[in-house]
mmCIF file of C-alpha atoms and ligand atoms in Angstrom:
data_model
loop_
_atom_site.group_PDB
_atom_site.id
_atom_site.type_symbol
_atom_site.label_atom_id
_atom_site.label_comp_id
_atom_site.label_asym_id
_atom_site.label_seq_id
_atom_site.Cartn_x
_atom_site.Cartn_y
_atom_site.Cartn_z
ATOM 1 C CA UNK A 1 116.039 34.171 85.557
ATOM 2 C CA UNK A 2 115.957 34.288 89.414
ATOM 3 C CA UNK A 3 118.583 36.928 90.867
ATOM 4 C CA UNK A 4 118.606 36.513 94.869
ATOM 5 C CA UNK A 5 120.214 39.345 96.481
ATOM 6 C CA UNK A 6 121.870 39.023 100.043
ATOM 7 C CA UNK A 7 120.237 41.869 101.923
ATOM 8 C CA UNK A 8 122.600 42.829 104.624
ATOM 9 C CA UNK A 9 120.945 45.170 107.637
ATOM 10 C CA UNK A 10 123.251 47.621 109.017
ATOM 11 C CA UNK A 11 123.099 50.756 111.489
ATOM 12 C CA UNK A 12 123.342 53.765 109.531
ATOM 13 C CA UNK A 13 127.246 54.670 108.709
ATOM 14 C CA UNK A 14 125.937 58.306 108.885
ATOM 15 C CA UNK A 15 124.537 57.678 112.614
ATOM 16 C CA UNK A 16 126.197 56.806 115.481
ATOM 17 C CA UNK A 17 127.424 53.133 115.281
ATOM 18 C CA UNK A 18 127.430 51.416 118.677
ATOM 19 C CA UNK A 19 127.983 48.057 120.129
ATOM 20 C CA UNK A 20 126.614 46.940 123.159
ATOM 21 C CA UNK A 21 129.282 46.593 125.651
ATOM 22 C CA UNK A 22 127.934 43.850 127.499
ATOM 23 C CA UNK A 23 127.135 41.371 124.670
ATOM 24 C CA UNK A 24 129.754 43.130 122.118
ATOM 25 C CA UNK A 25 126.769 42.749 119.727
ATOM 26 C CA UNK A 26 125.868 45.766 117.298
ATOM 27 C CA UNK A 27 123.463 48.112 119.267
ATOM 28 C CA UNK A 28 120.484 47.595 116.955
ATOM 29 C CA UNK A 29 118.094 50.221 119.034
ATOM 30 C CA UNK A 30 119.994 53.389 119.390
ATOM 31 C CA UNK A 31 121.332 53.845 115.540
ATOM 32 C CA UNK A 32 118.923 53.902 112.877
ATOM 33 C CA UNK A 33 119.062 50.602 110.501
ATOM 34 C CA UNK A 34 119.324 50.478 107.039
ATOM 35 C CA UNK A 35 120.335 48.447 104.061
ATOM 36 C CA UNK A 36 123.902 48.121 103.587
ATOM 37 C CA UNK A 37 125.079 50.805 101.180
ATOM 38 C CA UNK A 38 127.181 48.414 99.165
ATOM 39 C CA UNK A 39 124.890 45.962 98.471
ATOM 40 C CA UNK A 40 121.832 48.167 97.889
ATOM 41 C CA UNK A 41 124.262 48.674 94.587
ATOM 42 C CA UNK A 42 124.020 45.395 93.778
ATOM 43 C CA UNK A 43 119.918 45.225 94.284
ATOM 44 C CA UNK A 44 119.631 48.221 91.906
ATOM 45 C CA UNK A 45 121.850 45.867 89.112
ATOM 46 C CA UNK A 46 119.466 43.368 89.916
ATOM 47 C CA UNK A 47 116.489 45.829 89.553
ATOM 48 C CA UNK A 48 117.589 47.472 86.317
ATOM 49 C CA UNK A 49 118.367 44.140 84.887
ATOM 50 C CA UNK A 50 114.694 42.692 86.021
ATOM 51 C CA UNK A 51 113.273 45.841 83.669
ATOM 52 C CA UNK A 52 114.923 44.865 80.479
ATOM 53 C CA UNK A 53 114.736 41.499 80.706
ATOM 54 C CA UNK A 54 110.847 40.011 81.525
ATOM 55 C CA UNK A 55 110.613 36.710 82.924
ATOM 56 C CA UNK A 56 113.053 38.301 85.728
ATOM 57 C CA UNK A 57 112.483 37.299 89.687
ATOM 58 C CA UNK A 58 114.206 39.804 91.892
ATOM 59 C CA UNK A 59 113.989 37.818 95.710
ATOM 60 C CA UNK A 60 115.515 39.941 98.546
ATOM 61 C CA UNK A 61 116.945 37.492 101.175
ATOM 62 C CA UNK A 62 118.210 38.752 105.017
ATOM 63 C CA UNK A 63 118.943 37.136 108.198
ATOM 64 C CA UNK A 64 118.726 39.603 110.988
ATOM 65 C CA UNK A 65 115.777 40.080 113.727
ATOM 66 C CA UNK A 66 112.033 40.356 112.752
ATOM 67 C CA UNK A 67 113.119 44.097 113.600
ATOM 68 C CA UNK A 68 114.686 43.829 110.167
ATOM 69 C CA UNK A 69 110.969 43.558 108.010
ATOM 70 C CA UNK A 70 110.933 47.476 107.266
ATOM 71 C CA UNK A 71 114.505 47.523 105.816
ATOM 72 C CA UNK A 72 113.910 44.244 103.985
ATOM 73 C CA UNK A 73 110.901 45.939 102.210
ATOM 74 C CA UNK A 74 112.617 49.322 101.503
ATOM 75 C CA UNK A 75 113.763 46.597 99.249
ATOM 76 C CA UNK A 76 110.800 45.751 97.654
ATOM 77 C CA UNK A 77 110.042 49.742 97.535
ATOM 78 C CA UNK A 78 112.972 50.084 95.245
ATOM 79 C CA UNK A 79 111.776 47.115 93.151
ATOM 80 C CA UNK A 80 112.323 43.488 94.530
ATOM 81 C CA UNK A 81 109.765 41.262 93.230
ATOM 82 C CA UNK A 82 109.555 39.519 96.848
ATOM 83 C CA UNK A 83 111.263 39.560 100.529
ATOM 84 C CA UNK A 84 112.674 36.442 102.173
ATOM 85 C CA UNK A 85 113.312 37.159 105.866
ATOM 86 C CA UNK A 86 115.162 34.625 108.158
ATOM 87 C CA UNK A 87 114.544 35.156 111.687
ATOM 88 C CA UNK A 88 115.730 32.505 114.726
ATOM 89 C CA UNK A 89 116.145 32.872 118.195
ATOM 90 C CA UNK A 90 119.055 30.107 117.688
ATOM 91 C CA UNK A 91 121.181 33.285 115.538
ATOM 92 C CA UNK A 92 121.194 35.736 117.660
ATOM 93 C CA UNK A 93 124.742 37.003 117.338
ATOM 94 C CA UNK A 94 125.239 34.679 114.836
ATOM 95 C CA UNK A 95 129.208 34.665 113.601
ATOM 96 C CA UNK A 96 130.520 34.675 109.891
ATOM 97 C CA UNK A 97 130.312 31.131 109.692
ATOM 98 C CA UNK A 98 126.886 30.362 111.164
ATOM 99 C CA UNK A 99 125.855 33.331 108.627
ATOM 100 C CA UNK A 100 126.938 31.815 105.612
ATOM 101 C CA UNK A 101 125.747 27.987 106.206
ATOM 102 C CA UNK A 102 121.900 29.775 107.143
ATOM 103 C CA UNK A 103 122.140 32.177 103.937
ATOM 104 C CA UNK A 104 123.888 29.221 101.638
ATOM 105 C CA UNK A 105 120.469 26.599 102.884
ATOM 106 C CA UNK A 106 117.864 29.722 102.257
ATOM 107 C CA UNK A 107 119.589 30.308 98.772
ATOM 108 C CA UNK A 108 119.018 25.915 98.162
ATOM 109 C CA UNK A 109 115.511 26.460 99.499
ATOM 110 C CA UNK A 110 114.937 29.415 97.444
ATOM 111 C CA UNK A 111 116.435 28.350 94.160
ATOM 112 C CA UNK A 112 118.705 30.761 91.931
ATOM 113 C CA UNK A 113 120.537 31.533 89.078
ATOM 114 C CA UNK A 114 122.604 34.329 90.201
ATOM 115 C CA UNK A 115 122.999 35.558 93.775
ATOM 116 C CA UNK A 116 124.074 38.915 94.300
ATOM 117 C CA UNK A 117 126.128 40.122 97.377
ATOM 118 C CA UNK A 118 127.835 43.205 98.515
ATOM 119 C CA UNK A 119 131.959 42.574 98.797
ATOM 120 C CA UNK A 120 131.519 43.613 102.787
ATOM 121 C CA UNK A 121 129.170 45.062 105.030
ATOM 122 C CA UNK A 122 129.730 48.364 106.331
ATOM 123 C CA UNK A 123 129.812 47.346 109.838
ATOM 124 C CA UNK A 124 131.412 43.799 110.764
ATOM 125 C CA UNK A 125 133.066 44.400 107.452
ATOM 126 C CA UNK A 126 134.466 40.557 107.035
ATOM 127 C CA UNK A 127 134.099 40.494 103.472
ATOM 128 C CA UNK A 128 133.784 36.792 103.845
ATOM 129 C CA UNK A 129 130.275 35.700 103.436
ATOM 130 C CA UNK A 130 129.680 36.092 99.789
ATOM 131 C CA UNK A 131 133.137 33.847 99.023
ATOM 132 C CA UNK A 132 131.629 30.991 102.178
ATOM 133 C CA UNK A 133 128.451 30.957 100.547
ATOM 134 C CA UNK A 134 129.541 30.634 96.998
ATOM 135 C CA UNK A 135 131.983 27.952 98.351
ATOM 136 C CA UNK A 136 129.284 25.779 100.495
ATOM 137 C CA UNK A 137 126.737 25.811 97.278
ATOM 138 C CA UNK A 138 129.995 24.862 94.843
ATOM 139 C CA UNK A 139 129.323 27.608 92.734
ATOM 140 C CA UNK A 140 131.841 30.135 90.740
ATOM 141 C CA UNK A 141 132.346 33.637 92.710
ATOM 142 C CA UNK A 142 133.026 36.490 90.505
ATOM 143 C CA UNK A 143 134.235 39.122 93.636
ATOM 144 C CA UNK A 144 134.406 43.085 93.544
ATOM 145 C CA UNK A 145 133.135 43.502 90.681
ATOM 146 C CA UNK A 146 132.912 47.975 89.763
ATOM 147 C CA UNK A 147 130.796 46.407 86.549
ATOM 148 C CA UNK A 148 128.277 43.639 85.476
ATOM 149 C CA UNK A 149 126.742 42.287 82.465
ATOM 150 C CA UNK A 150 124.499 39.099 82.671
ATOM 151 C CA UNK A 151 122.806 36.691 80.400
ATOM 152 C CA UNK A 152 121.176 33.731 80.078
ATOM 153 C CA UNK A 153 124.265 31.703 80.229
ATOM 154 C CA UNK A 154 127.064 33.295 82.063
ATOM 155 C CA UNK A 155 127.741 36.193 83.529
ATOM 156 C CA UNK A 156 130.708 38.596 83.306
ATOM 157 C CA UNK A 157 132.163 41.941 84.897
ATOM 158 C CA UNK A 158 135.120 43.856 85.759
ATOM 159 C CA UNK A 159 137.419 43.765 88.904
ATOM 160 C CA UNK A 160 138.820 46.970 89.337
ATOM 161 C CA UNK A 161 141.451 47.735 91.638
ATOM 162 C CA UNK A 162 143.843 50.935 92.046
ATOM 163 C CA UNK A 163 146.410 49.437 89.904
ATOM 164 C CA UNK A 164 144.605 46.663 87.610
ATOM 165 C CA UNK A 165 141.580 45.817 86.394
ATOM 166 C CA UNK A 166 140.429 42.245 85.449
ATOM 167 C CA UNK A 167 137.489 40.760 83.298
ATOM 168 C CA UNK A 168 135.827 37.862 85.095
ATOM 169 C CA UNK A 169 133.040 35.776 83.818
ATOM 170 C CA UNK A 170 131.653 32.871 85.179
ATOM 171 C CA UNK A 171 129.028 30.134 83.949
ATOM 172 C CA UNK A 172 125.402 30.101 85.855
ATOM 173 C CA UNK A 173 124.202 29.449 88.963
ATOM 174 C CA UNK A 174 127.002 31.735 90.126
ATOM 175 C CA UNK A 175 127.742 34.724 93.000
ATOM 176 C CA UNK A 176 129.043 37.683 92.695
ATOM 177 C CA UNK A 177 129.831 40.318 95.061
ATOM 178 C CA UNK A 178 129.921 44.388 94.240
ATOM 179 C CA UNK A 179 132.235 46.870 95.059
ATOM 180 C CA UNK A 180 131.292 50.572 96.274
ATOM 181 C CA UNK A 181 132.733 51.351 92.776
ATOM 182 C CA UNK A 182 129.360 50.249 91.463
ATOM 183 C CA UNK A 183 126.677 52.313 89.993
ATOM 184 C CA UNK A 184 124.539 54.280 92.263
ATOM 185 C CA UNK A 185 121.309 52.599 94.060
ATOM 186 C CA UNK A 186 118.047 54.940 92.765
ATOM 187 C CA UNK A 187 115.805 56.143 95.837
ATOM 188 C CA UNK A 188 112.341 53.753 96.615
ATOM 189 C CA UNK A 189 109.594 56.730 94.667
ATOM 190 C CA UNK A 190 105.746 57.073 96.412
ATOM 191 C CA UNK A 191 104.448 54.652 93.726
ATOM 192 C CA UNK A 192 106.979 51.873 95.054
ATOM 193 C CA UNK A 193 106.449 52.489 98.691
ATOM 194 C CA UNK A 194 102.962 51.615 98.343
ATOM 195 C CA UNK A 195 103.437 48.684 96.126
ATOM 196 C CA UNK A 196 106.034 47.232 98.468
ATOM 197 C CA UNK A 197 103.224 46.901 100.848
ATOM 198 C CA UNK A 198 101.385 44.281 98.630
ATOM 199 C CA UNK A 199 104.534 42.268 97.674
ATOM 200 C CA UNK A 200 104.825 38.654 98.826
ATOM 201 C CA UNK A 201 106.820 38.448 102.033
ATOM 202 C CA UNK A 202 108.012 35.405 104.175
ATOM 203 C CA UNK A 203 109.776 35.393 107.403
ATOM 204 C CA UNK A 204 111.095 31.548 107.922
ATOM 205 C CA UNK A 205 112.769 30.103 110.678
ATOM 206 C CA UNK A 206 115.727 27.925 110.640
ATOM 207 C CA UNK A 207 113.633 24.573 110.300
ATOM 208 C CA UNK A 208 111.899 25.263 107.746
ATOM 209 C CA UNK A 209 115.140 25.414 105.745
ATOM 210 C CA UNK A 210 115.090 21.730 105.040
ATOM 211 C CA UNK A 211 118.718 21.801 106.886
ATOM 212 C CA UNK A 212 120.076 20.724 110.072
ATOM 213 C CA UNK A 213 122.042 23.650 111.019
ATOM 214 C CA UNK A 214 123.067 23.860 114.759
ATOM 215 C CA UNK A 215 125.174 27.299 116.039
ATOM 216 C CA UNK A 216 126.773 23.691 118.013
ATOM 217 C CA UNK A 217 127.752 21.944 115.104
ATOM 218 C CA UNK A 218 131.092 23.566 114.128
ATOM 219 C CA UNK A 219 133.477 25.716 116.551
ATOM 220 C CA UNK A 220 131.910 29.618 116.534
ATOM 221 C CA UNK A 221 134.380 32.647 116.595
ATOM 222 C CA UNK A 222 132.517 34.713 120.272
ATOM 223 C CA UNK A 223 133.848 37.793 121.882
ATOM 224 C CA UNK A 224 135.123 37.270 124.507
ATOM 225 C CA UNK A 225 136.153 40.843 125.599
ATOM 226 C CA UNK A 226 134.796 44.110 125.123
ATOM 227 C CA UNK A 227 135.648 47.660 126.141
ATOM 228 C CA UNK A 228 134.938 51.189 124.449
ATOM 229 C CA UNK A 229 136.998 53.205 123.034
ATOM 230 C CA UNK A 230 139.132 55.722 125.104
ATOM 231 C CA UNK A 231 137.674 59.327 124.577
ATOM 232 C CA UNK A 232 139.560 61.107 122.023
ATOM 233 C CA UNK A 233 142.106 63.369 123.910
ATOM 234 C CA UNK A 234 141.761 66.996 123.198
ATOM 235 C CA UNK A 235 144.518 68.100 120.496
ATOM 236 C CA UNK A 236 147.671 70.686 121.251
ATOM 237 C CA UNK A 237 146.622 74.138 120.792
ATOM 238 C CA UNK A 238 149.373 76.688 119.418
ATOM 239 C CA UNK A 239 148.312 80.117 119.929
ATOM 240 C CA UNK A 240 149.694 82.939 117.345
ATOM 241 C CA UNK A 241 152.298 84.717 119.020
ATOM 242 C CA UNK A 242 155.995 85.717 118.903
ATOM 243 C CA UNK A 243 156.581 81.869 120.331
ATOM 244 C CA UNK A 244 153.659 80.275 117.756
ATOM 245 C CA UNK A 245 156.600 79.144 114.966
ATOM 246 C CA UNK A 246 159.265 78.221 117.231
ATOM 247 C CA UNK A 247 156.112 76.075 119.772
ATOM 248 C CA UNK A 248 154.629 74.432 115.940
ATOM 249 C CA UNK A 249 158.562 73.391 115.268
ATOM 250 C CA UNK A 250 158.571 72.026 118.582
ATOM 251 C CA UNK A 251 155.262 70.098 118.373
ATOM 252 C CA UNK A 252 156.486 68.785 115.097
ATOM 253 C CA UNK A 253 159.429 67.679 116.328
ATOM 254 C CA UNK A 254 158.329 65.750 119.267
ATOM 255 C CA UNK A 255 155.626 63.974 117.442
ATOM 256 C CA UNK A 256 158.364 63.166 114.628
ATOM 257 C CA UNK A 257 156.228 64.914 111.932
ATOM 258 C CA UNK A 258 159.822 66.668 111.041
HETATM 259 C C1 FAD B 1 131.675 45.176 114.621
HETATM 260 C C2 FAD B 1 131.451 43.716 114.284
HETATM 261 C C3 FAD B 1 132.510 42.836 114.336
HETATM 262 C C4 FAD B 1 132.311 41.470 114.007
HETATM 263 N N1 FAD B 1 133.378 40.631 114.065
HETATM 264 C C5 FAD B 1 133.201 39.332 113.721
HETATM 265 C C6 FAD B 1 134.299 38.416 113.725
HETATM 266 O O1 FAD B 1 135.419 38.788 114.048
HETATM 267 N N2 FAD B 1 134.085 37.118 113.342
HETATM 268 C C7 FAD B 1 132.862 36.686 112.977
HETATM 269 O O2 FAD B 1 132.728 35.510 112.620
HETATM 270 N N3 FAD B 1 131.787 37.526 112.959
HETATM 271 C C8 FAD B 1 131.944 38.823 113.318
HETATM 272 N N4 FAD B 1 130.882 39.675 113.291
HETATM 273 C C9 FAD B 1 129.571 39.136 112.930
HETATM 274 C C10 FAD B 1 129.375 39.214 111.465
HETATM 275 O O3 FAD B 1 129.354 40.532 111.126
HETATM 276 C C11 FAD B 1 128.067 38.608 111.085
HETATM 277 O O4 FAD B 1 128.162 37.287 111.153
HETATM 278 C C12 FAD B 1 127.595 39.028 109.706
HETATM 279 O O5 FAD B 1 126.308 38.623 109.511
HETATM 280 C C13 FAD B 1 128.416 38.535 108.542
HETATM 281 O O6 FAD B 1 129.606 39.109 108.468
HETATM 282 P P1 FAD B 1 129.952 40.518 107.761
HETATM 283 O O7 FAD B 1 128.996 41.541 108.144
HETATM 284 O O8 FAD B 1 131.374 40.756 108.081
HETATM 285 O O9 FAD B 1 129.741 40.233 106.224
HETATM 286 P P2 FAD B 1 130.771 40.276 105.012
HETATM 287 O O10 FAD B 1 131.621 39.050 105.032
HETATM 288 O O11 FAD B 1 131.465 41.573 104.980
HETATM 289 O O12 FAD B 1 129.714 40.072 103.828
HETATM 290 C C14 FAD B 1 129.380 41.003 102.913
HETATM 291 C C15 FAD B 1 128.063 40.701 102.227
HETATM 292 O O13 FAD B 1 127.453 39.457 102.632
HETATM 293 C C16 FAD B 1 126.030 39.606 102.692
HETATM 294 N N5 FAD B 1 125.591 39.406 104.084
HETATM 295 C C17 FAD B 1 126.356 39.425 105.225
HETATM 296 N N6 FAD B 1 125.571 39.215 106.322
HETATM 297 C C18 FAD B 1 124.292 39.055 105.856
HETATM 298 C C19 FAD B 1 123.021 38.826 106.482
HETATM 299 N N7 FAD B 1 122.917 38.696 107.800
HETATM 300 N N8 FAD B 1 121.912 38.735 105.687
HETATM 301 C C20 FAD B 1 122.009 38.860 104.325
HETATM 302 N N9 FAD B 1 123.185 39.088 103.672
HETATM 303 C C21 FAD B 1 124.295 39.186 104.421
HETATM 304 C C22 FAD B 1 125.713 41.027 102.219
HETATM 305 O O14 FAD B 1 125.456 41.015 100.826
HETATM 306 C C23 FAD B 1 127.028 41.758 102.519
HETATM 307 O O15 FAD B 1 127.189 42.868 101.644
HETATM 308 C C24 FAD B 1 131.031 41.016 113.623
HETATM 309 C C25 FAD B 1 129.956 41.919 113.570
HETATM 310 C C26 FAD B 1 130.155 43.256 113.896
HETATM 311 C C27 FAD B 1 128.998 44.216 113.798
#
């Protein structure tokens, strides 16, 4: 069984999340980067299932800058068998679309059974990509799944939502993308920081991909405008005296909060 899990690289939602203001791309220097908390729930599904089940091949896969290697091997530190890094000077910036036709010719270059995403990144936050991908290899997408349970054959899980919950299965090769209601990641220990260090890892370039992908050869969504956000005005402060009620009443009123 080979389980390929899309590896998305994302500043820290904890640290300060900026974007460059003259290319409106994510500021990659100034926030620390990570792996996105949503699908680093998915790798540890992967992971767990890769310890019951020998014969397992956990590959972690990620487009982003060569900047990108030490979050693609916190990765292997957890418990990926092996790293796949796509790096080209052709993506900078790269859109949804560009994304998903480099990360659907990796996956064909790669080879899988199931292919595990996260159901959107914490910072462009499409929620797209796993749904393009599973549509440009013609495979089934089982989306937001809170639950998993794989096999040989097929695999199957819940979609839970606020008001229903549905059980999904789908025959292999298949995707399926994980919701933040999913199981807690586990933390990379010592012993799997220094074994990450020995585990096989490629960095490949678009060629090598077998594919002729061109950011020219379909129309690219750009920004085309960018501007920060206004600082936060400072709130109305109500002071407690004789007026404090009647001035709350007021502010209330005015902002239509009564
Ligand atoms: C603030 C912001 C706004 C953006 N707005 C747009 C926009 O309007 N239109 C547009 O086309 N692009 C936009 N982008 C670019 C877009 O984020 C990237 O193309 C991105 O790589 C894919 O989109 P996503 O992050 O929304 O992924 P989603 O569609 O949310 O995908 C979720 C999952 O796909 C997988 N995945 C996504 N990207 C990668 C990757 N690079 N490597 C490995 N796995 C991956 C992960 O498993 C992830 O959990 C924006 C980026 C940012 C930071």
């Amino acid at each position: 069984m080979k389980i390929v899990v899309l590896v998305k690289e994302v500043p820290d939602t904890w640290g300060e999340r900026l974007l460059d203001l003259e290319t409106g791309l994510a500021d990659r220097v100034s926030s620390e980067r990570v792996i996105d908390e949503i699908v680093e729930r998915g790798l540890e599904f992967a992971i767990s299932f890769a310890e019951k089940n020998d014969g397992t091949e956990v590959i972690a896969l990620s487009m982003a800058p060569e900047e990108a290697t030490g979050t693609l091997r916190k990765a292997l530190a957890m418990g990926a068998d092996r790293g796949v890094l796509i790096v080209d000077e052709a993506l900078h910036g790269a859109d949804i679309t560009l994304t998903a036709q480099v990360l659907a010719a990796a996956l064909e270059h790669i080879g899988f059974d199931l292919i595990v995403s996260g159901d959107q990144s914490t910072d462009g936050a499409g929620g797209v990509v796993p749904s393009a991908v599973a549509e440009l290899l013609d495979i089934p997408q089982l989306p937001r799944l809170a639950t998993v349970d794989l096999n040989e054959k097929e695999v199957t899980g819940a979609h839970v939502t606020d008001r229903i919950t549905l059980s999904l299965s789908a025959p292999l090769p298949a995707m399926i993308s994980v919701s933040e209601r999913f199981a807690e990641p586990r933390f990379p220990n010592f012993k799997g920081i220094m074994a990450a260090k020995k585990k096989p890892f490629e960095v490949l370039g678009i060629a090598e991909l077998g594919k002729n992908i061109s950011v020219l050869d379909r129309p690219r969504s750009i920004m085309t405008e960018i501007a920060g956000k206004p600082p936060r005005e400072s709130g109305v402060k109500v002071t407690a005296d004789e007026n404090s009620g009647r001035d709350l009443a007021e502010f209330l009123k005015k902002n239509q909060l009564i």
